[in-house]
Short mmCIF file of C-alpha atoms in Angstrom, two decimals:
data_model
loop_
_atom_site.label_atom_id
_atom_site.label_comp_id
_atom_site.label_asym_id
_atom_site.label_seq_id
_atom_site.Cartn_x
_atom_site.Cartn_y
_atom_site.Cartn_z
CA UNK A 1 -10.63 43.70 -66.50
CA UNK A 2 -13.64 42.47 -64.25
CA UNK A 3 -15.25 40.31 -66.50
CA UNK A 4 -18.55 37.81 -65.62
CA UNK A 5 -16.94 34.74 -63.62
CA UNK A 6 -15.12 36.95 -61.66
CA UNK A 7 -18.26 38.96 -60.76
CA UNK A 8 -20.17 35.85 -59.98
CA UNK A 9 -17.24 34.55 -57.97
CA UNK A 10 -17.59 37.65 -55.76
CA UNK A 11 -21.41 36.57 -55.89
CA UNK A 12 -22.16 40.10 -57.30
CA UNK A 13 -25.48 40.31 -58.78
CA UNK A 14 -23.86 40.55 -62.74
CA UNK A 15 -27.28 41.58 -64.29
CA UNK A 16 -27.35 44.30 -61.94
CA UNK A 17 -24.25 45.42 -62.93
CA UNK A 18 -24.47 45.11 -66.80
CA UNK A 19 -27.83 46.38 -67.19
CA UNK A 20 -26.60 49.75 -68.18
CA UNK A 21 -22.74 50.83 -68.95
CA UNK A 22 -20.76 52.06 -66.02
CA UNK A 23 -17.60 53.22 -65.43
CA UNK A 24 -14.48 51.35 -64.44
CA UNK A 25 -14.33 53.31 -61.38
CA UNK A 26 -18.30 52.83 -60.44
CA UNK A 27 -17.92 49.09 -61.42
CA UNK A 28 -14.63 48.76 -59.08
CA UNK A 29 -16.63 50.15 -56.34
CA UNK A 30 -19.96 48.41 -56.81
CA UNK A 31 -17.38 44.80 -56.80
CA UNK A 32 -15.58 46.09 -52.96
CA UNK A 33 -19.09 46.75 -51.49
CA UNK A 34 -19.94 43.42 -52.77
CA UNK A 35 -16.92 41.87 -51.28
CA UNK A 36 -17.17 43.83 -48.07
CA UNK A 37 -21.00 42.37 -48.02
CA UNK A 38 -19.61 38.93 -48.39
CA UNK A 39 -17.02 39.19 -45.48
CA UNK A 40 -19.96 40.25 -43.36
CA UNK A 41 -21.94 37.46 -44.38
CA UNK A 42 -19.25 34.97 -43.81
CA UNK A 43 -18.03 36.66 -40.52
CA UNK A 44 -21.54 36.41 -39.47
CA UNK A 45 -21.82 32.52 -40.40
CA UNK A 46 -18.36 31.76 -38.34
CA UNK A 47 -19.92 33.76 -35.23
CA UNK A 48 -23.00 31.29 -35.27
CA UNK A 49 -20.94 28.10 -35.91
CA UNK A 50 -18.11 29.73 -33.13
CA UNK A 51 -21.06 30.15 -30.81
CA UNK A 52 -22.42 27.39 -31.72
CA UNK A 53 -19.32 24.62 -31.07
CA UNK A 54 -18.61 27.21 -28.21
CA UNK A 55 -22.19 26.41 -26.90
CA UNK A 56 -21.79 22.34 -27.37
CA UNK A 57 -18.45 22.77 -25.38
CA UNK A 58 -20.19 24.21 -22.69
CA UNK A 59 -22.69 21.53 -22.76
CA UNK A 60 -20.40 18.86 -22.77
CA UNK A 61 -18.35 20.65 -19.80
CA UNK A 62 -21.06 20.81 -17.46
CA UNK A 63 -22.10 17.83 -18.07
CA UNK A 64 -18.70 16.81 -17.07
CA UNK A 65 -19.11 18.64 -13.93
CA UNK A 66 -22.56 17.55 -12.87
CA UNK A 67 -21.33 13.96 -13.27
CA UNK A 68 -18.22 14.45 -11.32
CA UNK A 69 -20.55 15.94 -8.29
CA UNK A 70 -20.82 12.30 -7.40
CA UNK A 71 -17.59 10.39 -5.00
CA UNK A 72 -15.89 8.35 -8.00
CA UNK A 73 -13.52 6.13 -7.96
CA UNK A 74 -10.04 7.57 -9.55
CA UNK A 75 -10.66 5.07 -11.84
CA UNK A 76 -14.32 6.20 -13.23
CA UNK A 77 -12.85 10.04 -12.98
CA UNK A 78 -9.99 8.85 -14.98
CA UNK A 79 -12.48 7.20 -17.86
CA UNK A 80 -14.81 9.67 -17.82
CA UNK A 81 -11.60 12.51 -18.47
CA UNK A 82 -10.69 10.55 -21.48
CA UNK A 83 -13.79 9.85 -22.91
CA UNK A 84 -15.14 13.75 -22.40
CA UNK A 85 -11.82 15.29 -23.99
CA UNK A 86 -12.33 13.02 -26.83
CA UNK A 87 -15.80 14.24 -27.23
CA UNK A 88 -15.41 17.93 -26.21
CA UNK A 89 -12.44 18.34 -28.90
CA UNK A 90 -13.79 15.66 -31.41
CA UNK A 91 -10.32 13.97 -31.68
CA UNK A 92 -10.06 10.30 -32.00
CA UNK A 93 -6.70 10.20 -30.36
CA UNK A 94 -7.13 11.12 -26.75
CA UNK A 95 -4.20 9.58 -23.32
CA UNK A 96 -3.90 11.00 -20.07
CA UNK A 97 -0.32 10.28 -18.66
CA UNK A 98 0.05 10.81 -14.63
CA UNK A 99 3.70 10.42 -13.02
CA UNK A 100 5.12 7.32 -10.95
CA UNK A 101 5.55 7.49 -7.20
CA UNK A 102 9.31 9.95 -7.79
CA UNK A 103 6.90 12.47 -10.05
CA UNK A 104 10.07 11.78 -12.92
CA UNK A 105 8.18 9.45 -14.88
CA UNK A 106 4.85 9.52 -16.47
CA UNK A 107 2.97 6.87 -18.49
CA UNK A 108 -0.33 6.53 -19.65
CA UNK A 109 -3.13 5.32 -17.79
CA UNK A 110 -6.10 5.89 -19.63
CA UNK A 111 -6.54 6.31 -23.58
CA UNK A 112 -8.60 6.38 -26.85
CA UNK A 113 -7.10 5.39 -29.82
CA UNK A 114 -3.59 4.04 -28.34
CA UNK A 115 -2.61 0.84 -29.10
CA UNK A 116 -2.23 -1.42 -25.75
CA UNK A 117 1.25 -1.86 -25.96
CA UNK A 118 2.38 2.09 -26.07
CA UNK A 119 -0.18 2.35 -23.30
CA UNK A 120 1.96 -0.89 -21.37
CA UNK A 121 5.26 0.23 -22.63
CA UNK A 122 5.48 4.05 -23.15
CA UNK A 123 7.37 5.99 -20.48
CA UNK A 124 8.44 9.79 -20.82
CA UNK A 125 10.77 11.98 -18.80
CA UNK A 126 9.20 14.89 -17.17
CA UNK A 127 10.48 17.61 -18.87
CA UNK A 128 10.76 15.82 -22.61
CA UNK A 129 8.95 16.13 -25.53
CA UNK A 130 5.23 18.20 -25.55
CA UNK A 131 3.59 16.39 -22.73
CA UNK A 132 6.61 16.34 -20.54
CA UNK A 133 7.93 19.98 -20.91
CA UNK A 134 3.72 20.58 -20.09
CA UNK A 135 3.60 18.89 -17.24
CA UNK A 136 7.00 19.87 -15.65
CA UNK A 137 6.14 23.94 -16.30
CA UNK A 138 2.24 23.37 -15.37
CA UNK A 139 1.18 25.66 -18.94
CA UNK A 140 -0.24 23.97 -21.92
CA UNK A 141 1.86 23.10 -24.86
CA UNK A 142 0.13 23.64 -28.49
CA UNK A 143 1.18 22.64 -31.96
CA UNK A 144 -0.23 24.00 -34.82
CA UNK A 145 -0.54 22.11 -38.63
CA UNK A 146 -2.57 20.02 -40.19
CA UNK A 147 -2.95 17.16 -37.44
CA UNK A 148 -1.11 14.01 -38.98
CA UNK A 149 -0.10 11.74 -36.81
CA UNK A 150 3.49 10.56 -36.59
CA UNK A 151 5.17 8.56 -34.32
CA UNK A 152 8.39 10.00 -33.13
CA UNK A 153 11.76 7.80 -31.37
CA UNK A 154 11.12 5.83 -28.20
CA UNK A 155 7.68 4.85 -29.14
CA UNK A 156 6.56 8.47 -27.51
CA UNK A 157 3.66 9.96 -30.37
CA UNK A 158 4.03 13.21 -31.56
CA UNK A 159 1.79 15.19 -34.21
CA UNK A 160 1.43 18.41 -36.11
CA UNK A 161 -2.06 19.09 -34.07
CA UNK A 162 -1.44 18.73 -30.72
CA UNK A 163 -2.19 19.86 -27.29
CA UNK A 164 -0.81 18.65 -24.20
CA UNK A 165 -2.90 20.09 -21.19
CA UNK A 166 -1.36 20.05 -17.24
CA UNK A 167 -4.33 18.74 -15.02
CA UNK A 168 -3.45 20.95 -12.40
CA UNK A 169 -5.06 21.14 -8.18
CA UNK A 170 -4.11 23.59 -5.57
CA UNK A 171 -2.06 22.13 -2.75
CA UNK A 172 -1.69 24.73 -0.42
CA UNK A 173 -2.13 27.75 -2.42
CA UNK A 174 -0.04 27.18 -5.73
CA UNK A 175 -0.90 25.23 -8.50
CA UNK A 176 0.44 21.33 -8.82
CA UNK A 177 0.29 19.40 -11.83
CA UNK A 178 -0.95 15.66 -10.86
CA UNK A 179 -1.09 14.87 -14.83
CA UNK A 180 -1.26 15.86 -18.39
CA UNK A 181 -3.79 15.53 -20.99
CA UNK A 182 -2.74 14.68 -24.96
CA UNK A 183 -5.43 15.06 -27.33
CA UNK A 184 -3.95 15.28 -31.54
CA UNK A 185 -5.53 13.43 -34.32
CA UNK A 186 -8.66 15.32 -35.07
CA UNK A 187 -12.14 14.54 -37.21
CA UNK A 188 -11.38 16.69 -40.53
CA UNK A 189 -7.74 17.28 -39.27
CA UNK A 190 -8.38 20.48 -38.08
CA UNK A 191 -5.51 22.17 -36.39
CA UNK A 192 -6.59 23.59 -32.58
CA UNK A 193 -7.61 27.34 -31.88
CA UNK A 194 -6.75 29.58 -29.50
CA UNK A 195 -10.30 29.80 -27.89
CA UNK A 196 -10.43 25.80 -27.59
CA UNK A 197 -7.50 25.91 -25.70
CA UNK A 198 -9.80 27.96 -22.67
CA UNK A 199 -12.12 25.17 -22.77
CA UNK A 200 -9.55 22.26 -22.63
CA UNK A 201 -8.09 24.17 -19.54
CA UNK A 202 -11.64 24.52 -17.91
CA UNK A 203 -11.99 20.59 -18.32
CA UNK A 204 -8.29 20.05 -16.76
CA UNK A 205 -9.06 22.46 -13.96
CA UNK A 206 -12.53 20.44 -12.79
CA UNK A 207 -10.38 17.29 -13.39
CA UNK A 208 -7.30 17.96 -11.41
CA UNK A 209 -9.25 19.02 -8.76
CA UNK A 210 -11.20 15.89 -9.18
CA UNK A 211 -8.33 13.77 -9.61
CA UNK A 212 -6.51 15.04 -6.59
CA UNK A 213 -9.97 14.14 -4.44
CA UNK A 214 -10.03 10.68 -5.53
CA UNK A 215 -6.52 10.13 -5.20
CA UNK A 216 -7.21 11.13 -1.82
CA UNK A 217 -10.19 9.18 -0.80
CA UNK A 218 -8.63 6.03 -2.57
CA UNK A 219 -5.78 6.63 -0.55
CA UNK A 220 -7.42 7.08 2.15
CA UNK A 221 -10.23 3.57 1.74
CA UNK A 222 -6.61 1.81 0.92
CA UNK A 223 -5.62 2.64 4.48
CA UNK A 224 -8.74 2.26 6.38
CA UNK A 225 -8.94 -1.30 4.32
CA UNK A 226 -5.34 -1.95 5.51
CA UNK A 227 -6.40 -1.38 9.18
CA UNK A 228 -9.51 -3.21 8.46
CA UNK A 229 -6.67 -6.37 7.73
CA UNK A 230 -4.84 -5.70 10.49
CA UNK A 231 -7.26 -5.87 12.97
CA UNK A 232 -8.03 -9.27 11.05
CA UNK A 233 -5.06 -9.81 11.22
CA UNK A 234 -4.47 -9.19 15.33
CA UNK A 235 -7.77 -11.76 15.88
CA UNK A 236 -6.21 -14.30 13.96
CA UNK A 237 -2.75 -14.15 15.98
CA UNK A 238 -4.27 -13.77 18.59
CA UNK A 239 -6.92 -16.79 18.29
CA UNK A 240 -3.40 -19.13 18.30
CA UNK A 241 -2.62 -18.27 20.90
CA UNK A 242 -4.08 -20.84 24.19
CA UNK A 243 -7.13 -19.46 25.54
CA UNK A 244 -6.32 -21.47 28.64
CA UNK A 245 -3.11 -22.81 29.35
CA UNK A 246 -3.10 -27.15 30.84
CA UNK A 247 -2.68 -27.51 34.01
CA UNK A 248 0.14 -29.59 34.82
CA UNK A 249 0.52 -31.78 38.46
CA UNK A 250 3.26 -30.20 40.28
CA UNK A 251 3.53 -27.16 37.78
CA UNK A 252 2.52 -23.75 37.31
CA UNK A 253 3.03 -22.49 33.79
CA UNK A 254 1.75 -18.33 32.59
CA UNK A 255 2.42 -16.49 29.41
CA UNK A 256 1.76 -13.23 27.76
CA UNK A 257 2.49 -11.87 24.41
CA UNK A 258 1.61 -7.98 23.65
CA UNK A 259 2.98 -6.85 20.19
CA UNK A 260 4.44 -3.35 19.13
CA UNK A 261 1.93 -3.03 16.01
CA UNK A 262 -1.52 -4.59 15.23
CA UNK A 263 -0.04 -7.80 14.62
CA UNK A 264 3.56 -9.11 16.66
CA UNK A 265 6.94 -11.00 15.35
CA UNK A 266 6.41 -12.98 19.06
CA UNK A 267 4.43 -15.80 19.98
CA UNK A 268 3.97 -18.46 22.48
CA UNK A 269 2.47 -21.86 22.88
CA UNK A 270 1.98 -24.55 25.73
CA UNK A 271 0.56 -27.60 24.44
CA UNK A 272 -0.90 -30.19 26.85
CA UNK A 273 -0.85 -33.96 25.88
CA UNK A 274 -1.20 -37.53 26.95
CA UNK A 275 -1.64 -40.87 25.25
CA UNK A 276 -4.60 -42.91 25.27
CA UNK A 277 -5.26 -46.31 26.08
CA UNK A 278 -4.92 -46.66 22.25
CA UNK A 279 -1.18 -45.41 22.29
CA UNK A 280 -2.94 -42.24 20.40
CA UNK A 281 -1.24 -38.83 21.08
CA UNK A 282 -4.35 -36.21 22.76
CA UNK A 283 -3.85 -32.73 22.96
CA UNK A 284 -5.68 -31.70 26.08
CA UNK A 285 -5.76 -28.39 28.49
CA UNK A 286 -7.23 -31.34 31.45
CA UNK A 287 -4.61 -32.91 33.65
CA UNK A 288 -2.04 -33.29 30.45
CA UNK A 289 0.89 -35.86 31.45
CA UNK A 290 3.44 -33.86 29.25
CA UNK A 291 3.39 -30.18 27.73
CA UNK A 292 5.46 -28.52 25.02
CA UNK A 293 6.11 -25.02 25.60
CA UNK A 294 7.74 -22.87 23.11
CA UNK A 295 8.75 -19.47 22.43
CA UNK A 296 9.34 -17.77 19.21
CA UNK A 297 10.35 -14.30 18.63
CA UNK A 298 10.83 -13.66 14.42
CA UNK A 299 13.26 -10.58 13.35
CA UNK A 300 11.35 -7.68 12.90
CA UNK A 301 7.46 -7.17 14.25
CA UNK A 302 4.35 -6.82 12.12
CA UNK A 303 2.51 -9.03 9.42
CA UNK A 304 5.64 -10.38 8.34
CA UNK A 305 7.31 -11.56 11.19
CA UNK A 306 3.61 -12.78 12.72
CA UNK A 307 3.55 -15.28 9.66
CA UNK A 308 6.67 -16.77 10.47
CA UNK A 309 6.14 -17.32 14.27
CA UNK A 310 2.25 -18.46 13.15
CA UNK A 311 4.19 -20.69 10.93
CA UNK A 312 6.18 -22.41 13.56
CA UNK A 313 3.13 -23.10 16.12
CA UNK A 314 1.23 -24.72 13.75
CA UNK A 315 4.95 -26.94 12.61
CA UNK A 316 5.27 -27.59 16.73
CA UNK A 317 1.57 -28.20 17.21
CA UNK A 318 1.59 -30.88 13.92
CA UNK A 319 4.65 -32.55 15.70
CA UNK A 320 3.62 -33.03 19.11
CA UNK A 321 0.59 -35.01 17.46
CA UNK A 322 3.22 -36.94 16.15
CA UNK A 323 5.10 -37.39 19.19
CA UNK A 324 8.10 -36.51 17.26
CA UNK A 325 11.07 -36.23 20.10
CA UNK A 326 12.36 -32.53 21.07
CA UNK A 327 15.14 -32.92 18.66
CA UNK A 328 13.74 -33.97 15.83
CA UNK A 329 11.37 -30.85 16.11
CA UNK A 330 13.27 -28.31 16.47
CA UNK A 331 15.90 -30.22 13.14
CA UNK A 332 12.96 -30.28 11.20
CA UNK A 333 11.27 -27.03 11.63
CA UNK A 334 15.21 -25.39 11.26
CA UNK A 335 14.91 -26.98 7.91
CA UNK A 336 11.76 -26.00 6.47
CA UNK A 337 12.60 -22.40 8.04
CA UNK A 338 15.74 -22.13 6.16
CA UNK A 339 14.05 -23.18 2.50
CA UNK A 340 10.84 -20.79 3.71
CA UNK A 341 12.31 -17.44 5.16
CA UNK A 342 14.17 -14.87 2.67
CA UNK A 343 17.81 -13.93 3.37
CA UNK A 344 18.51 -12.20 6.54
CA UNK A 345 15.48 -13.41 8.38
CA UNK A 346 15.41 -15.89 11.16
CA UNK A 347 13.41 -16.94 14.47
CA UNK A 348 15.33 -17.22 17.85
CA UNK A 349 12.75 -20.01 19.72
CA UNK A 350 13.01 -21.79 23.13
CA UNK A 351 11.28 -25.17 23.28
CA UNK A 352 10.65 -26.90 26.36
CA UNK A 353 8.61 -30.16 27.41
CA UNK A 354 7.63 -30.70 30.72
CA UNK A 355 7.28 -34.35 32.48
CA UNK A 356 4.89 -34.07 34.86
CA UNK A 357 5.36 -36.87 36.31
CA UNK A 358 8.88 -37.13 36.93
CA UNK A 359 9.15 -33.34 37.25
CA UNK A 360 11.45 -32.60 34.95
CA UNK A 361 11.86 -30.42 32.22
CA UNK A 362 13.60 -30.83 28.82
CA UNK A 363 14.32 -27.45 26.97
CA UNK A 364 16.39 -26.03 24.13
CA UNK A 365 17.18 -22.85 22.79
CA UNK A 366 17.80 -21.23 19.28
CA UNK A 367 19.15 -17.90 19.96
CA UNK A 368 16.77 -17.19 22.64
CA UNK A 369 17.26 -15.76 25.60
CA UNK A 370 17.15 -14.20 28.34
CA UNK A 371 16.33 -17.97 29.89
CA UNK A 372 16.54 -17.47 33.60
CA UNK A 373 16.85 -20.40 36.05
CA UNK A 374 15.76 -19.41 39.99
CA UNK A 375 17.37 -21.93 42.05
CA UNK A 376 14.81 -21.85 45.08
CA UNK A 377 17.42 -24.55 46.80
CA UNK A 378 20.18 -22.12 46.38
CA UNK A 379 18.36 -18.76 46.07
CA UNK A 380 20.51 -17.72 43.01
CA UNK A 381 19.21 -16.81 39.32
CA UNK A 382 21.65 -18.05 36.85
CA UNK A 383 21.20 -17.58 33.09
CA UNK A 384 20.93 -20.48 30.89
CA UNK A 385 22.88 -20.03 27.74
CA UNK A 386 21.77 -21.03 23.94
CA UNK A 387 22.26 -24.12 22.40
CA UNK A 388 22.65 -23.24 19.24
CA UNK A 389 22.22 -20.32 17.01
CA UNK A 390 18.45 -19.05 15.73
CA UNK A 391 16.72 -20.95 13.37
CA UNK A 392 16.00 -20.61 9.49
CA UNK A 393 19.47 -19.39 8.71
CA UNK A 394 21.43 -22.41 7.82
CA UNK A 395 19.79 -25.90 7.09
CA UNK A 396 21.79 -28.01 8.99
CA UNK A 397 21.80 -26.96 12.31
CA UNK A 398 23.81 -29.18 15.01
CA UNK A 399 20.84 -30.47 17.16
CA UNK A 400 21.54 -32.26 20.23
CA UNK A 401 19.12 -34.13 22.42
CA UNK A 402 18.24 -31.80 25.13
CA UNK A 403 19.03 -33.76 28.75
CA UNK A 404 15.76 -33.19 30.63
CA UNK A 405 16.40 -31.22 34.03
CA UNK A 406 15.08 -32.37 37.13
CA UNK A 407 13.24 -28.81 38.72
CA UNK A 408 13.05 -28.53 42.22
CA UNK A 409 9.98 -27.55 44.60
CA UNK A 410 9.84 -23.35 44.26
CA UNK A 411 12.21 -23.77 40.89
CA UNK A 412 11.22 -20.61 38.33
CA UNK A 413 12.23 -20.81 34.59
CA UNK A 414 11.63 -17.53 33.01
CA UNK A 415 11.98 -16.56 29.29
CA UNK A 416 11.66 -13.76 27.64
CA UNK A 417 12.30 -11.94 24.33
CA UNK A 418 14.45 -9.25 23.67
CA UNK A 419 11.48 -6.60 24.24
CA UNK A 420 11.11 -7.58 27.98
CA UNK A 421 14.55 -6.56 28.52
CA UNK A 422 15.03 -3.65 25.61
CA UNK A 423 12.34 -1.54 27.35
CA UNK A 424 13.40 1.64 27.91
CA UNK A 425 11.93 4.55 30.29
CA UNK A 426 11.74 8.53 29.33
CA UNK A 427 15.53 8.69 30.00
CA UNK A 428 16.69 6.14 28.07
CA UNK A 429 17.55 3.38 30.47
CA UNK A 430 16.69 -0.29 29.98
CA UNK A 431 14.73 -2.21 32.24
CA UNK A 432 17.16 -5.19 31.31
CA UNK A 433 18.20 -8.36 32.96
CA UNK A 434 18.43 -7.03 35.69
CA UNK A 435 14.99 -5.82 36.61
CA UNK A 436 13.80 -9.27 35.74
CA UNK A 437 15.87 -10.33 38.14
CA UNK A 438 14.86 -8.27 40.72
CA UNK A 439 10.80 -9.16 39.89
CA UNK A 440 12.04 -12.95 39.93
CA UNK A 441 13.84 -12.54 43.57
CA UNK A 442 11.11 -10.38 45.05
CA UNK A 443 8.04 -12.75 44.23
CA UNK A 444 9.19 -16.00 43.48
CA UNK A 445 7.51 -17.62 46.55
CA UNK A 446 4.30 -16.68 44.63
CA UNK A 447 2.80 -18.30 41.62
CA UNK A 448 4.09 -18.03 38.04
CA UNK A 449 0.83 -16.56 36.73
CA UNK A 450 0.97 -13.83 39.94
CA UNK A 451 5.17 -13.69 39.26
CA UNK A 452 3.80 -12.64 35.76
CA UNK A 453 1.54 -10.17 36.42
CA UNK A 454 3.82 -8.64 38.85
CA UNK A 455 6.58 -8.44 36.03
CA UNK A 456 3.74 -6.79 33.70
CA UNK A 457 3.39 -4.00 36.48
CA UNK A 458 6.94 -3.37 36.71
CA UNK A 459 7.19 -3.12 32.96
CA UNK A 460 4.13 -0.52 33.19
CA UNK A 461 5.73 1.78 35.83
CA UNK A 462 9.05 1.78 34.32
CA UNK A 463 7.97 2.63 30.74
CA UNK A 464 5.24 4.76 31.32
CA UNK A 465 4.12 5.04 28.29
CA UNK A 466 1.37 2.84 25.79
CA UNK A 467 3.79 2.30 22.91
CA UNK A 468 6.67 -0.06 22.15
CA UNK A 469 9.15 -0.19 20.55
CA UNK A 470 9.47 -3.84 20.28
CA UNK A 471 7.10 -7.25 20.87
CA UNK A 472 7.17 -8.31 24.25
CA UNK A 473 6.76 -11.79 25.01
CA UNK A 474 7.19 -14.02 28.45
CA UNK A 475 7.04 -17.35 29.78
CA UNK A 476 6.83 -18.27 33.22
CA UNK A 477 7.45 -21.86 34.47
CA UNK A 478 7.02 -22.32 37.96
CA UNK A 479 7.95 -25.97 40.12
CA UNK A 480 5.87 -26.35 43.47
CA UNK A 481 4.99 -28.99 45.79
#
């Protein structure tokens, strides 16, 4: 029954076995120590290759590791993942998925042999398919066969050989998954092993930490890069605003603008001018002839709303060189608002120019107020009401010319935005109308930059606190001599 081929199939030495007659029984015994010889042989060939791919694992690994010693960007870490699973595993088909912002999504964000639209377009359900149900319980996922690739409904890929690894990190003492690794499609088509699975974990266990770091410190240079832009930001607001304000005959005029955040929804402006021999409109801080003041307070405070009120001094500024008449600024700077600011944002404004010659002053108001008027003749403060409603939310807004007012000697024009009178103290009060009333009527013999500081104090003791909720913004116009 044991004839030659099957003899040297066993790689039994056949002369040694033929040489002399033996028995069917010594023959059947001669062929299992032969095969038991052959298993040891082989056994001891796998151990050297095992140890051997186990070794280049290890290599690759700490290479992995020594690399990632260095601050990387999440990008680089990312890259380098990829490109080390790829080589670690010796698979040609290599993604990393990590979820959106609501941790229900996840999409790829790095691969090796994905086409760019399943990278662009591919989105899976935590929980579905391998690499969802791997990432949602935080254990890897492992399919057996013989490593075809197929692609599956949805555009997601599936494949006999697969393994979809959780990168996991600790956040405060359990385990988090902050992505999942997918590595199929083998060299030779080999199907994954049990051991390789160990050394796929090791790699997502340096990565997730890794991954969680530079998450971190990209969050983290994102901020500091934000605040970096906000403080550019504050300069640049604040560099429109006058460094020093004209200085009108017969007038005293003071402002101040402090906003909640880095950067303020309020502004001001008070633009002195006079015309040359020429005819030529000069905008000048020296013994001006006329000024235009304004006040703008946008909805909302922060980059935003500073845009919009940066937007409108420069549109007021740009007009005044034109010597474009009260009305027609405030029409045509309603307009452009409108077509400019989204749905549900506007700017209340009060515009004023002063005559200083004739002592009189011109104003009208979008929405803004309080506008208080301190009759010095008749020692009462009366509020002046809005002419119209705030600007940039229809485009035809009824405009008409503002009458200019004649101010008499000790006269005090105060406006203010909404956060002047909206402060509030530890118990909740407002400081209101009323306490800039009371400033107004305690100090208005005094000037309107002293009547200003003097309202800043009061403001001070009554909040008692450094933060805001809102911009605060006043204007002082005072009449003397």
């Amino acid at each position: 029954d044991y004839d030659t081929a099957g003899l040297a199939h066993l790689d039994v030495r056949i002369d040694a076995c033929l040489i002399k007659p033996l028995r069917p029984i010594e023959l059947l015994a001669r062929v299992a120590a032969a095969v038991r010889a052959r298993r040891r042989e082989l056994a001891e060939m796998g151990l050297r290759e095992l140890r051997g791919e186990q070794a280049r694992m290890w290599t690759v690994l700490l290479d992995f590791s020594r690399a990632m010693g260095r601050a990387l960007s999440l990008d680089e870490v990312i890259e380098r993942l990829v490109l080390v699973a790829a080589q670690m595993t010796c698979s040609r088909r290599v993604s990393l998925m990590l979820p959106d912002d609501d941790r229900e999504t996840l999409r790829i964000v790095k691969a090796i042999g994905v086409d760019a639209d399943a990278i662009a377009n591919v989105r899976l359900a935590v929980g579905d398919a391998v690499a969802g149900r791997a990432f949602a319980s935080g254990r890897a996922m492992m399919t057996g066969g013989d490593g075809t690739p197929r692609p599956a409904q949805d555009g997601v890929y599936e494949s006999d050989a697969f393994v979809s690894m959780p990168i996991l990190a600790s956040n405060h003492a359990r385990q988090v998954s902050v992505g999942v690794l997918n590595i199929t499609n083998r060299y030779g088509d080999r199907p994954f092993e049990e051991w390789e699975l160990e050394f796929i974990d090791l790699l997502g266990g340096i990565a997730g930490s890794i991954i969680d770091d530079a998450t971190w410190r990209d969050a983290r240079e994102s901020i500091l890069k934000f605040e970096r832009d906000l403080q550019v930001a504050r300069r640049i607001q604040q560099n429109t605003l006058p460094g020093r304000l004209p200085t009108l005959a017969g007038f005293d005029v003071a402002a101040w603008s402090e906003p909640a955040e880095e950067t303020g929804g309020d502004s001001y402006d008070v633009i002195g001018f006079r015309a040359n021999a020429d005819g030529v409109i000069e905008l000048t801080a020296d013994e001006p002839t006329h000024a235009m003041l304004l006040l703008a307070d946008a909805t909302g405070h922060g980059i935003g709303p500073a845009l919009s009120v940066t937007q409108v001094r420069a549109m007021v500024r740009m007009a005044v060189r034109l010597r474009a008449d009260l009305s027609s600024v405030v029409r045509h700077l309603n307009e452009q608002l409108a077509a400019d600011l989204p749905r549900g944002r506007f700017i209340t404004a009060w515009f004023g120019e002063i005559d200083a010659a004739r002592g009189t002053l011109a104003a009208f108001s979008a929405g803004q107020g309080p506008v208080l008027h301190y009759d010095a003749r008749r020692a009462v403060i009366r509020s002046v009401p809005a002419d119209a409603a705030p600007l940039g939310i229809v485009p035809d807004l009824e405009i008409p010319p503002p009458a200019p007012r004649r101010l008499g000697p000790g006269d005090v024009i105060a406006v203010l935005s909404d956060g002047v009178v909206e402060a509030m103290n530890a118990d909740g009060a407002e400081f209101g109308v009323g306490g800039i009333e009371s400033v107004i009527r305690a100090h208005h013999d005094e000037s309107g930059g002293d009547i200003l500081r003097r309202l800043q104090d009061r403001l001070g003791d009554f909040g008692d606190c450094d933060r805001h909720a809102d911009d605060r913004t006043a204007l002082i116009v005072k009449r003397h001599g």
